[in-house]
Coordinates of C-alpha atoms and ligand atoms in Angstrom, one line a residue:
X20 CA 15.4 17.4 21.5
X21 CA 11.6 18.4 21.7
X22 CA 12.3 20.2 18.4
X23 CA 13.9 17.5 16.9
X24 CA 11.1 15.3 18.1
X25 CA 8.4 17.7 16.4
X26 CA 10.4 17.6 13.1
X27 CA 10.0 14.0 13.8
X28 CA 6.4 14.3 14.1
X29 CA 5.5 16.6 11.7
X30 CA 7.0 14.5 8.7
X31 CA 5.6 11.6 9.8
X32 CA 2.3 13.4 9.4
X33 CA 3.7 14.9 5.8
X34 CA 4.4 11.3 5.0
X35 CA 0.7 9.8 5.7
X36 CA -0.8 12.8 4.3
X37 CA 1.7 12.5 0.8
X38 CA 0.3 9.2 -0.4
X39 CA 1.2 9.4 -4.0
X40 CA 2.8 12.1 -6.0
X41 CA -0.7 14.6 -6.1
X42 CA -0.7 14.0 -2.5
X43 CA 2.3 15.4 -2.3
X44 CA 2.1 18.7 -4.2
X45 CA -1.3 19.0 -2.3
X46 CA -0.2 18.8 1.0
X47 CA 2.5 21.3 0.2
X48 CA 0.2 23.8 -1.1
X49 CA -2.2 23.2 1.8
X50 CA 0.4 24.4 4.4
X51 CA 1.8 26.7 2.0
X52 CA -1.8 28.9 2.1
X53 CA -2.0 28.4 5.6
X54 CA 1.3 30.3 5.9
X55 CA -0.1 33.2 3.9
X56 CA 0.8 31.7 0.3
X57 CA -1.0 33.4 -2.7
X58 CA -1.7 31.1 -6.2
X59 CA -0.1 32.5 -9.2
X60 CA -2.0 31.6 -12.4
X61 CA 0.3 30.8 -15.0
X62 CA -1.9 32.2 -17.4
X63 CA -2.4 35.1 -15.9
X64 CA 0.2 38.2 -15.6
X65 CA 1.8 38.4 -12.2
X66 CA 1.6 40.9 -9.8
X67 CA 5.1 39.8 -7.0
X68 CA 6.1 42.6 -4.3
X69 CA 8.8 42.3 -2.8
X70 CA 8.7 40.2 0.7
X71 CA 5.4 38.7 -0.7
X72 CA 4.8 35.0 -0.7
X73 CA 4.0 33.2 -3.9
X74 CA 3.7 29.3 -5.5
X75 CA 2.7 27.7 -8.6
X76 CA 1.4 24.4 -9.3
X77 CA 2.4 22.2 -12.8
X78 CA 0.3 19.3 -13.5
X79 CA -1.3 19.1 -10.0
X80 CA 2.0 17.1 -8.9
X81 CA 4.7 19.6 -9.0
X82 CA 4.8 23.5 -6.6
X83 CA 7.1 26.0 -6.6
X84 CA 6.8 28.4 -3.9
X85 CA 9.0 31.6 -3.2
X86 CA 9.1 34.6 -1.5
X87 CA 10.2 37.2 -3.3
X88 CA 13.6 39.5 -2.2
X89 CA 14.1 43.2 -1.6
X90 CA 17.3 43.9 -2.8
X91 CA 15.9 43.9 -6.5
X92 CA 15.5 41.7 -9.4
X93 CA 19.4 41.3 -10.1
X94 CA 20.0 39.8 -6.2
X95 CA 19.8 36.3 -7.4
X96 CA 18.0 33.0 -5.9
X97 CA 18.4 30.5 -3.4
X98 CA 17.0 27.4 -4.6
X99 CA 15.9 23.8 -3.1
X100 CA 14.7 21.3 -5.2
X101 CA 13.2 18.1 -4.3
X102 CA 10.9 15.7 -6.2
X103 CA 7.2 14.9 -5.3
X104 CA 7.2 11.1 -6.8
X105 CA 8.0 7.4 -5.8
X106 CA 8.3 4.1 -7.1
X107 CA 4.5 2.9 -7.5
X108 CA 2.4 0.6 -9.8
X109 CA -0.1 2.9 -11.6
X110 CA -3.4 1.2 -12.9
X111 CA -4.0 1.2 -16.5
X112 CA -7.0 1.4 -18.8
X113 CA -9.3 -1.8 -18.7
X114 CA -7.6 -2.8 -15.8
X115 CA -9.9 -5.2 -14.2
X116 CA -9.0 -9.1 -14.8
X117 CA -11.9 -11.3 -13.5
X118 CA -10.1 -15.1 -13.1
X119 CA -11.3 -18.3 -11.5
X120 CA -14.0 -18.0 -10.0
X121 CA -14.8 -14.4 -10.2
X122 CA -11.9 -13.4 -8.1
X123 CA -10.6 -9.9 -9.7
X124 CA -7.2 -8.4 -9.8
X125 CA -6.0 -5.1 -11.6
X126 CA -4.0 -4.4 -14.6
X127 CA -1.3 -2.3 -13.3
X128 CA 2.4 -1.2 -14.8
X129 CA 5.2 -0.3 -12.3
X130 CA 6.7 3.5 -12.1
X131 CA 10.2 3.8 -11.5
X132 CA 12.0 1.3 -10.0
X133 CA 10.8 -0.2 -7.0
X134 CA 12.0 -3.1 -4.9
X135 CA 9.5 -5.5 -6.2
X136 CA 8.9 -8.4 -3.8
X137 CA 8.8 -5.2 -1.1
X138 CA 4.7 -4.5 -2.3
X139 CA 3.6 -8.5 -1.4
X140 CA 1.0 -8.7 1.4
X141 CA 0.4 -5.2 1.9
X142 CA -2.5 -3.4 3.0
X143 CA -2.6 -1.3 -0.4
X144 CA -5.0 1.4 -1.6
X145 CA -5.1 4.0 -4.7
X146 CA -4.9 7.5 -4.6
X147 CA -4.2 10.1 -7.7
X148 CA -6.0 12.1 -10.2
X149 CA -9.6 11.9 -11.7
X150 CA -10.6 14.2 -14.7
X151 CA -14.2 14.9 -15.0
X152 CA -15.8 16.3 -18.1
X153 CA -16.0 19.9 -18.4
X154 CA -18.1 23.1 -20.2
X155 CA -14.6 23.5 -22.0
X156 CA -13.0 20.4 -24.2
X157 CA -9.7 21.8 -23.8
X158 CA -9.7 22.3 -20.0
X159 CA -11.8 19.4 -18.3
X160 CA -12.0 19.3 -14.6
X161 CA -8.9 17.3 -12.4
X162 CA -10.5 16.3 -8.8
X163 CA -7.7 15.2 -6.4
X164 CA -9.2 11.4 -5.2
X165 CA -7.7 9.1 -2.0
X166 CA -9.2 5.9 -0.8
X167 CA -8.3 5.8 2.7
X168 CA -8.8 2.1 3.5
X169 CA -7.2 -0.7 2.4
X170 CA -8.8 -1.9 -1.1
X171 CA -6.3 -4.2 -2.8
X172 CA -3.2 -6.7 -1.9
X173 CA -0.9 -8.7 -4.3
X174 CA -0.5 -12.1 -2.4
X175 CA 2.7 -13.7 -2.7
X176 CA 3.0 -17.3 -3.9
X177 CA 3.3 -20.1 -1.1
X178 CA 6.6 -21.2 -0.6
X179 CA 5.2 -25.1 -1.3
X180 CA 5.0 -23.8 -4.7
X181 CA 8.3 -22.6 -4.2
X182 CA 11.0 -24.2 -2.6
X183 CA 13.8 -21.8 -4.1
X184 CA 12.0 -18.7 -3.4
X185 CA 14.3 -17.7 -0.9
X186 CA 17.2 -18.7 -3.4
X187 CA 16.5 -15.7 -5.3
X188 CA 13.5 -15.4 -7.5
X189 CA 13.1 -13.4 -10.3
X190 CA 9.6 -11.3 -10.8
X191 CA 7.5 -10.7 -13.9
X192 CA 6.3 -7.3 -13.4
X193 CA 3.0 -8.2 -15.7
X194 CA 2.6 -11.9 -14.2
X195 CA 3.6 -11.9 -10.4
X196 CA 2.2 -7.9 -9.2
X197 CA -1.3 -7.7 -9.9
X198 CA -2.8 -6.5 -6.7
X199 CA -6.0 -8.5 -6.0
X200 CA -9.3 -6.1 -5.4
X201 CA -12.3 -8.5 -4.9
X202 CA -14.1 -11.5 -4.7
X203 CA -16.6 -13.4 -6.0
X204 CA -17.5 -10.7 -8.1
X205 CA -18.9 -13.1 -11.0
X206 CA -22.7 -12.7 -10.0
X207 CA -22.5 -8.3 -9.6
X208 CA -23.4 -6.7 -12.8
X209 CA -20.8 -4.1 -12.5
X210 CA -17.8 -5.0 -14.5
X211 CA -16.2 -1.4 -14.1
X212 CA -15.2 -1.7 -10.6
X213 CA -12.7 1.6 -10.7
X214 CA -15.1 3.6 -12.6
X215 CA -17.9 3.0 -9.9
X216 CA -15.1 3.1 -6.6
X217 CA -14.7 7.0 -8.6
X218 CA -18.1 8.0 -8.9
X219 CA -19.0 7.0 -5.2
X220 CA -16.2 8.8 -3.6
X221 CA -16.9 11.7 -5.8
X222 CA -20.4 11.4 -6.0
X223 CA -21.0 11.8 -10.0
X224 CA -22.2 10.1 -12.9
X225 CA -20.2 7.3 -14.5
X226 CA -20.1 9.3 -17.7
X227 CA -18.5 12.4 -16.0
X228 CA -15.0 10.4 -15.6
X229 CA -13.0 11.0 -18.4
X230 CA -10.0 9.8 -17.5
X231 CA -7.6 8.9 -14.1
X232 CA -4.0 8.6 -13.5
X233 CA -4.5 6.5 -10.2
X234 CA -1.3 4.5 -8.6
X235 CA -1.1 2.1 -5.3
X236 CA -0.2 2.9 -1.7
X237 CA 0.7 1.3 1.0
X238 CA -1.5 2.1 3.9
X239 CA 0.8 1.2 6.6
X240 CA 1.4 4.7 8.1
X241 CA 4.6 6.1 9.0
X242 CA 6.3 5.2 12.4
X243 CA 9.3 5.6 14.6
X244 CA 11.5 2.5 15.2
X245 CA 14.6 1.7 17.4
X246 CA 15.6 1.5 20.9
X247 CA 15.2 5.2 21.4
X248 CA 13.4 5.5 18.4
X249 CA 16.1 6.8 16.5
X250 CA 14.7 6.1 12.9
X251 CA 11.7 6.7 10.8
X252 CA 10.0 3.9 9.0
X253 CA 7.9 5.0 6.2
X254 CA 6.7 4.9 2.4
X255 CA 8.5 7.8 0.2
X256 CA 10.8 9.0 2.1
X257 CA 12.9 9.2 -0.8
X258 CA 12.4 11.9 -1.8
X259 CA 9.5 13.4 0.6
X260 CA 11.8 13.8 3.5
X261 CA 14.0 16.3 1.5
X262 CA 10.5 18.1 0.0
X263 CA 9.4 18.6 3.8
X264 CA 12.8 19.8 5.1
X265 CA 12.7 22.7 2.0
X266 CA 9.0 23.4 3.2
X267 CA 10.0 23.5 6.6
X268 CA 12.9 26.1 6.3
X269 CA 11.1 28.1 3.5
X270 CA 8.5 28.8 6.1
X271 CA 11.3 29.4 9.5
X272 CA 13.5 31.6 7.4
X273 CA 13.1 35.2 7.2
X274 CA 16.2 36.8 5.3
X275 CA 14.7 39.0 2.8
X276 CA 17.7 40.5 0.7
X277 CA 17.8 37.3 -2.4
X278 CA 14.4 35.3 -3.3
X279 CA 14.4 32.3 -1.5
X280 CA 12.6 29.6 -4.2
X281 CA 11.6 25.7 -3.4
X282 CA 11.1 23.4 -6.5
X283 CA 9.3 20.4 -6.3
X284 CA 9.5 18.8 -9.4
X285 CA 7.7 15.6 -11.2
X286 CA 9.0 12.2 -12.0
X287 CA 12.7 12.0 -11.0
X288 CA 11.7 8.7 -10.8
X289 CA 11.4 7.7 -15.0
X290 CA 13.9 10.4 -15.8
X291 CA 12.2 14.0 -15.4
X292 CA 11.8 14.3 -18.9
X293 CA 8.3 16.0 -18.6
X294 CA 6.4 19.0 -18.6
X295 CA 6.4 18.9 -14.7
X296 CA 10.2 17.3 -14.5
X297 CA 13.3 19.1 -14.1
X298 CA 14.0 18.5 -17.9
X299 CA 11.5 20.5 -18.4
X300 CA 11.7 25.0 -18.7
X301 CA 9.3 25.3 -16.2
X302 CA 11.3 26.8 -13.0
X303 CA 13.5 28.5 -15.4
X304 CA 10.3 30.1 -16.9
X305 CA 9.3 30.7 -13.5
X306 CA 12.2 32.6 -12.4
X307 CA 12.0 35.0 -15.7
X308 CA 8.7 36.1 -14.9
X309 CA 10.0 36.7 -10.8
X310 CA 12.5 38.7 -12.7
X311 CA 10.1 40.4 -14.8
X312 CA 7.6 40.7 -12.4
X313 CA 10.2 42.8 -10.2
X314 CA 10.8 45.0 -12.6
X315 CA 14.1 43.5 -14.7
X316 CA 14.9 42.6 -17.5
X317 CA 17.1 39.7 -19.3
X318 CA 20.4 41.5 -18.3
X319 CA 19.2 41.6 -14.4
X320 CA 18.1 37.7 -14.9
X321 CA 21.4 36.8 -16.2
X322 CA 23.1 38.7 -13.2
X323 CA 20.2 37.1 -10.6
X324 CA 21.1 33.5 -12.0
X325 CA 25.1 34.2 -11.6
X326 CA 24.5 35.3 -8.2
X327 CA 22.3 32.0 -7.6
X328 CA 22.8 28.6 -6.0
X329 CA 20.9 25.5 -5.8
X330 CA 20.5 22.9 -3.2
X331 CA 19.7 19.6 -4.9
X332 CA 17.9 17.9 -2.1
X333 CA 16.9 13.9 -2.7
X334 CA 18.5 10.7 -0.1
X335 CA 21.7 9.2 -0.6
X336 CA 22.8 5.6 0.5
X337 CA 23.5 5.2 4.2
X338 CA 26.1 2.5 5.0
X339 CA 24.1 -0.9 5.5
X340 CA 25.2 -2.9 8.3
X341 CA 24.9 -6.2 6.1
X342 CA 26.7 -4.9 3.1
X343 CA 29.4 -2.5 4.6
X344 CA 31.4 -4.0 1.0
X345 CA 28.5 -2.2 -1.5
X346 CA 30.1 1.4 -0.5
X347 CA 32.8 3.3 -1.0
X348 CA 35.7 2.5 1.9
X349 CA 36.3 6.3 3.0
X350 CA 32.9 8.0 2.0
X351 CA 30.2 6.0 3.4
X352 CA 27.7 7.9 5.2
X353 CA 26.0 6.4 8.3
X354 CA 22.5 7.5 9.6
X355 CA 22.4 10.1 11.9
X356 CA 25.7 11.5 11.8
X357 CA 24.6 14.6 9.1
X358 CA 23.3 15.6 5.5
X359 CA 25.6 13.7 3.0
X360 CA 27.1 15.6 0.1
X361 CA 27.0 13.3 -3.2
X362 CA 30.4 13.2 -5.2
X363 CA 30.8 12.0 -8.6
X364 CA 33.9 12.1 -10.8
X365 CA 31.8 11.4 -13.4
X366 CA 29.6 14.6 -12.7
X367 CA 26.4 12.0 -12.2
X368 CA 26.0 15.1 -9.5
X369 CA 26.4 18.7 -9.7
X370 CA 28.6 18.9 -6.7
X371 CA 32.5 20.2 -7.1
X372 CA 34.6 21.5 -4.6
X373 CA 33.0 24.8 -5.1
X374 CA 29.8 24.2 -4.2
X375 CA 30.5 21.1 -1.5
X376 CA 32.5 23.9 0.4
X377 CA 29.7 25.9 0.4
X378 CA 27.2 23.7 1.7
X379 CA 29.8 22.4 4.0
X380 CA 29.8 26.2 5.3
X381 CA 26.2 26.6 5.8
X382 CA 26.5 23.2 7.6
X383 CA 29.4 24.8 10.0
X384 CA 27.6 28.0 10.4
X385 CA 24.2 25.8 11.7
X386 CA 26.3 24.0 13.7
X387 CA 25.0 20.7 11.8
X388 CA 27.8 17.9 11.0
X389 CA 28.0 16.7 7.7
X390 CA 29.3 13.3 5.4
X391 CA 30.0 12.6 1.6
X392 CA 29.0 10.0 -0.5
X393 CA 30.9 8.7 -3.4
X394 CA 30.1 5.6 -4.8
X395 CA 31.9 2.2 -4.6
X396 CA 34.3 2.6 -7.7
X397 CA 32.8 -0.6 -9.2
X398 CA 29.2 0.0 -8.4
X399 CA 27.4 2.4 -10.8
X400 CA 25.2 5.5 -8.8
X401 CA 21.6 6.9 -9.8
X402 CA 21.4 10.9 -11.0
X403 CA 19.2 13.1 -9.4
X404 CA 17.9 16.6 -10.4
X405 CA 20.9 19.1 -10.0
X406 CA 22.7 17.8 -13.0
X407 CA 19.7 17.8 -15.3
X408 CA 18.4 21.5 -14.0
X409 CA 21.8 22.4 -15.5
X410 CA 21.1 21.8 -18.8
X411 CA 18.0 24.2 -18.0
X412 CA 19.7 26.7 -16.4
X413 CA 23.4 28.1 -15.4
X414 CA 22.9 27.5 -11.8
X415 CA 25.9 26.4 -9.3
X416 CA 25.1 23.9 -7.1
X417 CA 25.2 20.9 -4.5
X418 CA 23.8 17.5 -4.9
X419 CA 22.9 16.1 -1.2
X420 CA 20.3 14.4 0.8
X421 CA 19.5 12.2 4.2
X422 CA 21.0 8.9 4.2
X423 CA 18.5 6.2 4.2
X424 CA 18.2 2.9 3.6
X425 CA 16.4 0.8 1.6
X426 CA 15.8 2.8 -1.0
X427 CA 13.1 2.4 -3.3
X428 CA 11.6 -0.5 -0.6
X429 CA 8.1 0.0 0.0
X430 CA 9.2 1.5 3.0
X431 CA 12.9 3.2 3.8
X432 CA 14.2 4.1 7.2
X433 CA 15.7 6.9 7.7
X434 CA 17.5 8.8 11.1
X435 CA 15.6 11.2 13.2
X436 CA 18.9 13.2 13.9
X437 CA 19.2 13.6 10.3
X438 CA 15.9 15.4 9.5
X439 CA 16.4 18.2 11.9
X440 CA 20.1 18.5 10.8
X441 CA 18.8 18.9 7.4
X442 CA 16.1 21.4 8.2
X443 CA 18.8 23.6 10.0
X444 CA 21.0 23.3 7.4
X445 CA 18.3 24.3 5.1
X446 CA 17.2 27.3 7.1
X447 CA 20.7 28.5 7.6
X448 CA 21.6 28.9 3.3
X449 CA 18.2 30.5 3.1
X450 CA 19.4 32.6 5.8
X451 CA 22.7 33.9 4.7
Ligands
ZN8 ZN1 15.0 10.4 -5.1

């Protein structure tokens, strides 16, 4: 129980720290060098011993981290992948609006698909990435940037203006979501409101900002709710519970013989189809140079990858108690009773029997219980990594995460129960 609780605690922390995608890959490396970690330059050549501990960063939003086997470079990789992003609204170029008077709101487009009316009258703020101009054209600088307090809100329509809001009611994305950032804002001379927030938090000169790729948070942090506190409420736990379970059992497990490896890939969210997404060669380029690195060749990287399996870590659907009729009669997982395993006959996931016996297994062996999910056979699923990082690479594998709900709300809830479950399950397969 007091472990579970500091599992509990700990991502709650991960959570509050993890604000936007950046955040994410930041607060990973952060632990990650605090555990004895060491960089890898991509564009440097790489020097991996055996039994030491490595991670890359891609775009400042995705890390891999592994530690490296003993048995040699054919003994093959245990992978968990997770992704770093959320639904958000990101803020475009020119994005200040000034209206009536001199109230301001910000230009903003949505990323992925969030549960719109979720992100009304919310304490928001912006965090991301600000580039800064640099002795080298072709390498400025990237400075990580966070506004801790709350520094926007989109307010909802009254209801007087409304009477059928509650009837359903259909959202413009461009009219109805612009988060509101000041007031009375006619009389200031400064026009560029995001340019100047930058260049105070990071104290430089308006013409050092190049460029930013900032998005909106919701400040709210992370809590426990329930009679016995049985659930988590928080922002991004899909998919930043699974990306703090691989972290977590990375770091607890010590089997040396095969390279334990976690992925944390870039925009699941619009697809993955960039240079940070699991679309994209970048772990299987990764994984080459391990091999290299230890001394093999193509032939012991074929062997490795044959010997390898993946864990394909992001939240399913928990049964909701209002809509037991969305899921599938039989295979409808319910919070707290296990890590689901996600069927598909359609192969929308990577599990087959093969591999949903194998992490059922590892869930016997860690004495954690275990569901499936299938979906309703009317009701059309998401995708997730696993089947993509097969187009990549010849990787077996298991498509499963925590059952939440809400997904893609501003904030999900998730089980307590669960999280540890998933962390021992997670230490167990890099264990065996
Ligand atoms: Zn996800």
């Amino acid at each position: 129980m007091q472990k579970t609780d500091n599992h509990a605690r700990d991502l709650m922390r991960f959570l509050d720290r993890s604000v936007v995608n950046f955040f994410a890959a930041d607060t990973v490396r952060r632990r990650l060098e605090e555990e004895g970690f060491t960089r890898l330059d991509p564009k440097e050549s790489w020097d991996i011993e055996p039994g030491g501990r490595y991670y890359m960063t891609k775009n400042d939003s995705a890390i891999f981290a592994f530690v490296a086997g003993d048995d040699g470079p054919d003994s093959g990789f245990k992978i968990i992948s997770a992704h770093s992003d959320s639904p958000c609204f990101r803020v475009k170029p020119h994005c200040e609006m000034v209206c009536e008077g001199g109230v301001v709101k910000l230009n903003t487009e949505v990323y992925g698909g969030p549960i719109l009316y979720t992100w009304f009258d919310r304490p928001l703020s912006l965090a991301g990435r600000v580039i800064l101009r640099g002795e080298d054209p072709l390498n400025p600088v990237s400075r990580l940037i966070r506004f801790d307090r709350p520094l926007l809100t989109i307010p909802h329509l009254a209801i007087h203006f409304n009477r059928a809001v509650n009837d359903g009611n259909p959202l413009s994305k461009q009219k109805d979501m612009l988060p509101v950032i000041a007031l009375d804002h006619s009389a200031s001379d400064d026009k560029n409101i995001i340019l100047t927030l930058i260049s105070d938090e990071l104290g430089v000169e308006k013409d050092e900002i190049l460029d930013y790729d900032l998005s909106l948070y919701d400040t709210t942090p992370a809590c426990r709710v329930g009679l016995h506190g049985e659930f988590i409420t928080s922002g991004r736990l899909d998919d930043l519970s699974m990306v703090h379970a691989a972290m977590t059992a990375l770091l607890d497990s010590d089997n040396m013989s095969m390279t334990r490896v976690m992925a944390i890939f870039d925009n699941e969210e619009t697809g993955s189809g960039t240079k940070q997404g699991a679309a994209s060669p970048v772990l299987d380029h990764i994984l080459r140079r391990v091999n290299t690195a230890l001394g093999g060749n193509e032939e012991t990287y074929m062997r490795a990858i044959a010997k390898s399996f993946m864990i394909s870590a992001d939240n399913a659907h928990a049964l909701h108690p209002n809509y037991p009729e969305k899921q599938d009669p039989t295979n409808h997982p319910i919070p707290g009773n296990g890590p689901a395993i996600k069927i598909n006959a359609n192969c929308k996931y990577m599990t087959d029997a093969d591999s949903a016996a194998v992490f059922r297994t590892i869930c016997e062996r860690a004495g954690v219980p275990y569901q499936y999910f299938v979906n309703h056979s009317d009701v059309a699923g998401g995708s997730t990594l696993g089947n993509i990082l097969t187009s990549q690479i010849d990787l077996r594998g298991v498509d499963m995460g925590a059952a939440i709900w809400a997904m893609h709300s501003v904030r999900e809830t998730a089980s307590v129960a669960d999280h540890d479950y998933i962390i021992r399950a997670f230490t167990e397969f890099y264990n065996c």
